[in-house]
Amino acid sequence: MTTVLIIIASVVVLFIVLLMYSRHKLKNLPKVDAHESILQLSDQNFNHQIKGKVVLVDFWAEWCAPCKMMLPVLNEVAESSNGNFSVAKVDVDKNQALAQKYSIRSIPTLVAFKDGKEVARFIGVKNKSFLMGEMKKLQAP
């Protein structure tokens, strides 16, 4: 019986240590600036910027660690878009009406728009190859 309790206690302690380590690593992610071609959208310019083109919009927040992890990926996607589509970001804390309009319940949420209409939604951290593949599908007639 004591052996079982020792094993359980060891597992719990190990889990707590891993949780603290992960939290520390996520909080100390280096700050990455958005690529110059990434559009910063707001309640005021959103509809105008997504009309008549294909746009991948990242709904994010400053305090969100997974959102910070997505920024380098979005930078690469924006750089690789070759003008076929645009990449944009919406800060959900500053633009709560947009987040509510598009029912953003968790972040990061990436929403693809074609001609102003939502055509795809991806929740969570995604890699460049996945996003490029999905955006390529949307460009087909």
XYZ file of N, CA and C in Angstrom:
423
model
N 0.814 -1.205 0.000
C 0.000 0.000 0.000
C 0.853 1.264 0.000
N 1.916 1.297 0.808
C 2.771 2.486 0.845
C 3.511 2.674 -0.472
N 3.827 1.585 -1.144
C 4.501 1.686 -2.441
C 3.597 2.378 -3.461
N 2.339 2.029 -3.442
C 1.373 2.642 -4.358
C 1.250 4.132 -4.062
N 1.181 4.490 -2.793
C 1.094 5.905 -2.423
C 2.341 6.679 -2.829
N 3.492 6.074 -2.684
C 4.748 6.721 -3.096
C 4.756 6.939 -4.609
N 4.305 5.966 -5.371
C 4.262 6.088 -6.838
C 3.280 7.186 -7.241
N 2.108 7.197 -6.634
C 1.102 8.223 -6.949
C 1.635 9.612 -6.607
N 2.247 9.747 -5.421
C 2.810 11.039 -5.026
C 3.902 11.477 -5.991
N 4.738 10.547 -6.440
C 5.814 10.866 -7.389
C 5.244 11.358 -8.714
N 4.210 10.702 -9.188
C 3.588 11.090 -10.450
C 2.966 12.484 -10.325
N 2.300 12.752 -9.217
C 1.681 14.059 -9.003
C 2.748 15.151 -8.956
N 3.836 14.911 -8.223
C 4.926 15.888 -8.136
C 5.536 16.118 -9.520
N 5.770 15.053 -10.267
C 6.330 15.180 -11.615
C 5.393 15.992 -12.512
N 4.105 15.732 -12.423
C 3.128 16.471 -13.217
C 3.163 17.960 -12.873
N 3.222 18.287 -11.598
C 3.252 19.684 -11.164
C 4.517 20.371 -11.661
N 5.651 19.691 -11.576
C 6.916 20.262 -12.058
C 6.852 20.504 -13.562
N 6.325 19.555 -14.332
C 6.194 19.741 -15.782
C 5.241 20.883 -16.117
N 4.157 20.999 -15.368
C 3.213 22.084 -15.584
C 3.861 23.440 -15.332
N 4.611 23.551 -14.261
C 5.291 24.808 -13.945
C 6.350 25.141 -14.998
N 7.091 24.141 -15.450
C 8.116 24.352 -16.473
C 7.472 24.825 -17.786
N 6.382 24.174 -18.187
C 5.696 24.550 -19.428
C 5.164 25.971 -19.342
N 4.578 26.303 -18.223
C 4.039 27.650 -18.031
C 5.150 28.695 -18.106
N 6.295 28.391 -17.494
C 7.438 29.299 -17.520
C 7.935 29.497 -18.960
N 8.035 28.414 -19.721
C 8.507 28.511 -21.100
C 7.544 29.317 -21.966
N 6.243 29.111 -21.792
C 5.260 29.838 -22.591
C 5.226 31.321 -22.247
N 5.373 31.653 -20.982
C 5.348 33.067 -20.580
C 6.563 33.821 -21.093
N 7.665 33.129 -21.300
C 8.910 33.782 -21.699
C 9.212 33.633 -23.179
N 8.175 33.422 -23.987
C 8.382 33.376 -25.430
C 8.887 34.737 -25.905
N 9.846 34.732 -26.818
C 10.341 36.028 -27.299
C 9.259 36.766 -28.090
N 9.282 38.081 -28.000
C 8.319 38.908 -28.735
C 8.720 38.927 -30.200
N 7.779 38.615 -31.056
C 7.997 38.607 -32.501
C 7.084 39.652 -33.103
N 7.618 40.478 -33.974
C 6.798 41.488 -34.645
C 6.097 40.868 -35.850
N 4.915 41.371 -36.151
C 4.150 40.890 -37.299
C 4.834 41.323 -38.594
N 4.779 40.460 -39.594
C 5.296 40.758 -40.930
C 4.602 42.008 -41.457
N 5.333 42.810 -42.226
C 4.772 44.087 -42.685
C 3.543 43.928 -43.566
N 3.348 42.760 -44.176
C 2.176 42.591 -45.034
C 0.947 42.094 -44.269
N 1.078 41.776 -42.992
C -0.076 41.348 -42.206
C -0.924 42.569 -41.851
N -2.190 42.503 -42.232
C -3.112 43.607 -41.985
C -3.581 43.586 -40.532
N -3.674 44.746 -39.923
C -4.221 44.877 -38.574
C -5.655 45.352 -38.729
N -6.600 44.483 -38.405
C -8.008 44.807 -38.616
C -8.677 45.266 -37.322
N -9.714 46.083 -37.510
C -10.485 46.592 -36.374
C -11.961 46.579 -36.763
N -12.800 46.945 -35.815
C -14.234 47.036 -36.090
C -14.509 47.975 -37.261
N -13.695 49.024 -37.384
C -13.932 50.049 -38.398
C -13.523 49.614 -39.810
N -12.414 48.875 -39.958
C -11.918 48.573 -41.303
C -12.127 47.121 -41.722
N -12.712 46.296 -40.895
C -12.815 44.857 -41.154
C -13.521 44.538 -42.466
N -14.756 44.994 -42.617
C -15.550 44.651 -43.813
C -14.883 45.125 -45.093
N -14.311 46.310 -45.061
C -13.641 46.851 -46.248
C -12.427 45.999 -46.634
N -11.667 45.545 -45.651
C -10.428 44.804 -45.920
C -10.659 43.364 -46.392
N -11.788 42.758 -46.051
C -12.014 41.360 -46.459
C -12.884 41.243 -47.709
N -13.433 42.360 -48.162
C -14.332 42.339 -49.324
C -13.554 42.077 -50.618
N -14.056 41.139 -51.420
C -13.530 40.920 -52.758
C -12.198 40.201 -52.841
N -11.765 39.551 -51.765
C -10.495 38.813 -51.826
C -10.512 37.665 -50.824
N -9.457 36.885 -50.856
C -9.289 35.779 -49.905
C -8.384 36.274 -48.784
N -8.868 36.146 -47.541
C -8.127 36.649 -46.381
C -8.176 35.613 -45.264
N -7.019 35.356 -44.677
C -6.925 34.510 -43.490
C -6.801 35.442 -42.295
N -7.803 35.428 -41.410
C -7.841 36.338 -40.260
C -7.562 35.565 -38.980
N -6.571 36.040 -38.236
C -6.207 35.459 -36.949
C -6.860 36.271 -35.845
N -7.770 35.642 -35.097
C -8.361 36.278 -33.919
C -7.482 35.890 -32.735
N -6.906 36.885 -32.073
C -5.884 36.638 -31.057
C -6.010 37.640 -29.915
N -5.154 37.448 -28.887
C -5.059 38.402 -27.779
C -3.611 38.457 -27.309
N -3.224 39.594 -26.791
C -1.844 39.835 -26.337
C -1.421 38.855 -25.243
N -2.327 38.478 -24.367
C -2.012 37.645 -23.212
C -1.993 36.147 -23.538
N -2.359 35.775 -24.740
C -2.528 34.373 -25.145
C -1.205 33.773 -25.635
N -0.654 32.819 -24.881
C 0.621 32.196 -25.256
C 0.535 31.428 -26.580
N -0.506 30.617 -26.830
C -0.590 29.953 -28.137
C -0.685 30.951 -29.303
N -1.301 32.116 -29.044
C -1.371 33.152 -30.080
C 0.028 33.663 -30.417
N 0.858 33.806 -29.392
C 2.240 34.235 -29.599
C 3.005 33.184 -30.398
N 2.684 31.911 -30.172
C 3.334 30.836 -30.920
C 2.928 30.860 -32.390
N 1.718 31.341 -32.681
C 1.218 31.383 -34.060
C 1.837 32.497 -34.886
N 2.291 33.570 -34.256
C 2.772 34.723 -35.018
C 3.915 34.395 -35.973
N 4.952 33.662 -35.565
C 5.992 33.326 -36.551
C 5.453 32.500 -37.720
N 4.490 31.628 -37.447
C 3.879 30.823 -38.514
C 3.114 31.735 -39.464
N 2.335 32.665 -38.915
C 1.585 33.595 -39.760
C 2.512 34.493 -40.574
N 3.642 34.867 -39.984
C 4.633 35.650 -40.733
C 5.114 34.877 -41.953
N 5.387 33.588 -41.770
C 5.842 32.752 -42.889
C 4.741 32.588 -43.932
N 3.507 32.409 -43.476
C 2.381 32.264 -44.405
C 2.196 33.549 -45.210
N 2.257 34.688 -44.540
C 2.105 35.973 -45.234
C 3.211 36.171 -46.262
N 4.419 35.789 -45.893
C 5.561 35.925 -46.800
C 5.428 35.013 -48.012
N 4.809 33.841 -47.817
C 4.678 32.852 -48.887
C 3.403 32.998 -49.706
N 2.561 33.955 -49.380
C 1.262 34.066 -50.051
C 1.367 34.524 -51.499
N 2.459 35.168 -51.865
C 2.676 35.652 -53.234
C 1.517 36.494 -53.755
N 0.841 37.195 -52.868
C -0.259 38.056 -53.283
C -1.536 37.319 -53.621
N -1.558 35.996 -53.476
C -2.761 35.222 -53.791
C -3.841 35.360 -52.723
N -3.428 35.674 -51.508
C -4.351 35.907 -50.408
C -3.663 36.808 -49.398
N -4.447 37.352 -48.498
C -3.909 38.230 -47.459
C -4.003 37.543 -46.106
N -3.143 37.978 -45.191
C -3.186 37.514 -43.807
C -3.467 38.737 -42.942
N -4.366 38.572 -41.983
C -4.750 39.691 -41.125
C -4.903 39.212 -39.689
N -4.887 40.180 -38.756
C -5.034 39.880 -37.337
C -6.096 40.792 -36.733
N -6.862 40.226 -35.783
C -7.850 40.986 -35.025
C -7.604 40.717 -33.552
N -7.296 41.763 -32.804
C -7.126 41.655 -31.358
C -8.522 41.597 -30.743
N -8.874 40.443 -30.152
C -10.239 40.268 -29.636
C -10.532 41.140 -28.422
N -9.494 41.546 -27.694
C -9.720 42.429 -26.549
C -10.090 43.840 -26.986
N -9.503 44.288 -28.077
C -9.768 45.636 -28.579
C -10.962 45.690 -29.524
N -11.346 44.548 -30.077
C -12.424 44.484 -31.066
C -13.436 43.410 -30.666
N -14.047 43.618 -29.533
C -14.960 42.609 -28.976
C -16.209 42.403 -29.833
N -16.632 43.434 -30.522
C -17.819 43.299 -31.375
C -17.553 42.306 -32.507
N -16.358 42.356 -33.098
C -16.007 41.400 -34.160
C -15.921 39.983 -33.611
N -15.296 39.846 -32.455
C -15.178 38.519 -31.846
C -16.560 37.938 -31.565
N -17.456 38.782 -31.115
C -18.817 38.326 -30.837
C -19.560 38.007 -32.135
N -19.417 38.852 -33.127
C -20.098 38.642 -34.417
C -19.722 37.306 -35.037
N -18.440 36.926 -34.939
C -17.970 35.680 -35.543
C -17.876 34.540 -34.526
N -18.504 34.703 -33.371
C -18.594 33.657 -32.344
C -17.236 33.050 -31.993
N -16.271 33.922 -31.732
C -14.946 33.464 -31.343
C -15.016 33.078 -29.869
N -14.876 31.793 -29.590
C -14.987 31.278 -28.226
C -13.643 30.897 -27.629
N -12.667 30.614 -28.493
C -11.320 30.292 -28.021
C -10.316 30.890 -28.997
N -9.134 31.155 -28.491
C -8.100 31.733 -29.345
C -6.823 30.923 -29.199
N -6.009 30.857 -30.227
C -6.207 31.491 -31.527
C -7.254 30.765 -32.366
N -8.051 31.554 -33.049
C -8.985 31.043 -34.048
C -8.650 31.748 -35.349
N -8.450 30.965 -36.391
C -8.155 31.511 -37.715
C -9.383 31.281 -38.588
N -9.861 32.357 -39.206
C -11.041 32.275 -40.057
C -10.643 32.722 -41.457
N -10.969 31.872 -42.437
C -10.694 32.212 -43.834
C -11.951 32.813 -44.441
N -11.770 33.936 -45.122
C -12.872 34.628 -45.787
C -12.592 34.658 -47.285
N -13.637 34.465 -48.060
C -13.541 34.603 -49.514
C -14.679 35.510 -49.936
N -14.336 36.624 -50.572
C -15.322 37.621 -50.997
C -16.215 38.063 -49.834
N -15.610 38.239 -48.655
C -16.325 38.747 -47.500
C -17.133 37.726 -46.719
N -17.113 36.464 -47.148
C -17.892 35.434 -46.467
C -16.957 34.396 -45.838
N -17.304 33.959 -44.621
C -16.506 32.933 -43.952
C -16.642 31.616 -44.706
N -15.480 31.016 -45.033
C -15.494 29.742 -45.757
C -14.772 28.626 -45.004
N -13.985 28.967 -44.006
C -13.287 27.938 -43.220
C -12.890 28.523 -41.875
N -12.733 27.637 -40.893
C -12.359 28.060 -39.542
C -11.419 27.009 -38.963
N -10.327 27.485 -38.363
C -9.336 26.607 -37.748
C -9.076 27.095 -36.329
N -9.226 26.212 -35.365
C -9.046 26.590 -33.969
C -7.768 25.967 -33.437
N -6.973 26.781 -32.755
C -5.734 26.298 -32.161
C -4.524 26.588 -33.033
N -3.378 26.138 -32.570
C -2.118 26.369 -33.267
C -2.037 25.444 -34.479
N -1.728 25.998 -35.624
C -1.587 25.240 -36.877
C -0.213 25.528 -37.464
N 0.276 24.629 -38.301
C 1.585 24.855 -38.917
C 1.437 25.469 -40.313
N 2.540 25.917 -40.847
C 2.543 26.618 -42.136
C 2.011 25.736 -43.263
N 2.441 24.489 -43.330
C 2.019 23.636 -44.445
C 0.508 23.405 -44.425
N -0.062 23.228 -43.236
C -1.514 23.070 -43.133
C -2.228 24.321 -43.644
N -1.810 25.487 -43.158
C -2.479 26.734 -43.545
C -2.308 27.027 -45.038
N -1.112 26.791 -45.562
C -0.891 27.034 -46.998
C -1.757 26.097 -47.837
N -1.887 24.846 -47.416
C -2.737 23.896 -48.133
C -4.195 24.318 -48.126
N -4.677 24.753 -46.975
C -6.071 25.191 -46.867
C -6.321 26.452 -47.697
N -5.387 27.373 -47.668
C -5.567 28.605 -48.440
C -5.494 28.323 -49.944
N -4.676 27.370 -50.331
C -4.591 26.998 -51.757
C -5.930 26.433 -52.246
N -6.587 25.643 -51.384
C -7.902 25.095 -51.747
C -8.926 26.210 -52.007
N -8.833 27.287 -51.230
C -9.794 28.381 -51.346
C -9.583 29.220 -52.603
N -8.402 29.176 -53.170
C -8.115 29.974 -54.349
C -8.627 29.334 -55.612
N -8.928 28.042 -55.563
C -9.445 27.355 -56.750
C -10.839 27.884 -57.063
N -11.145 28.016 -58.353
C -12.470 28.556 -58.743
C -13.625 27.673 -58.346
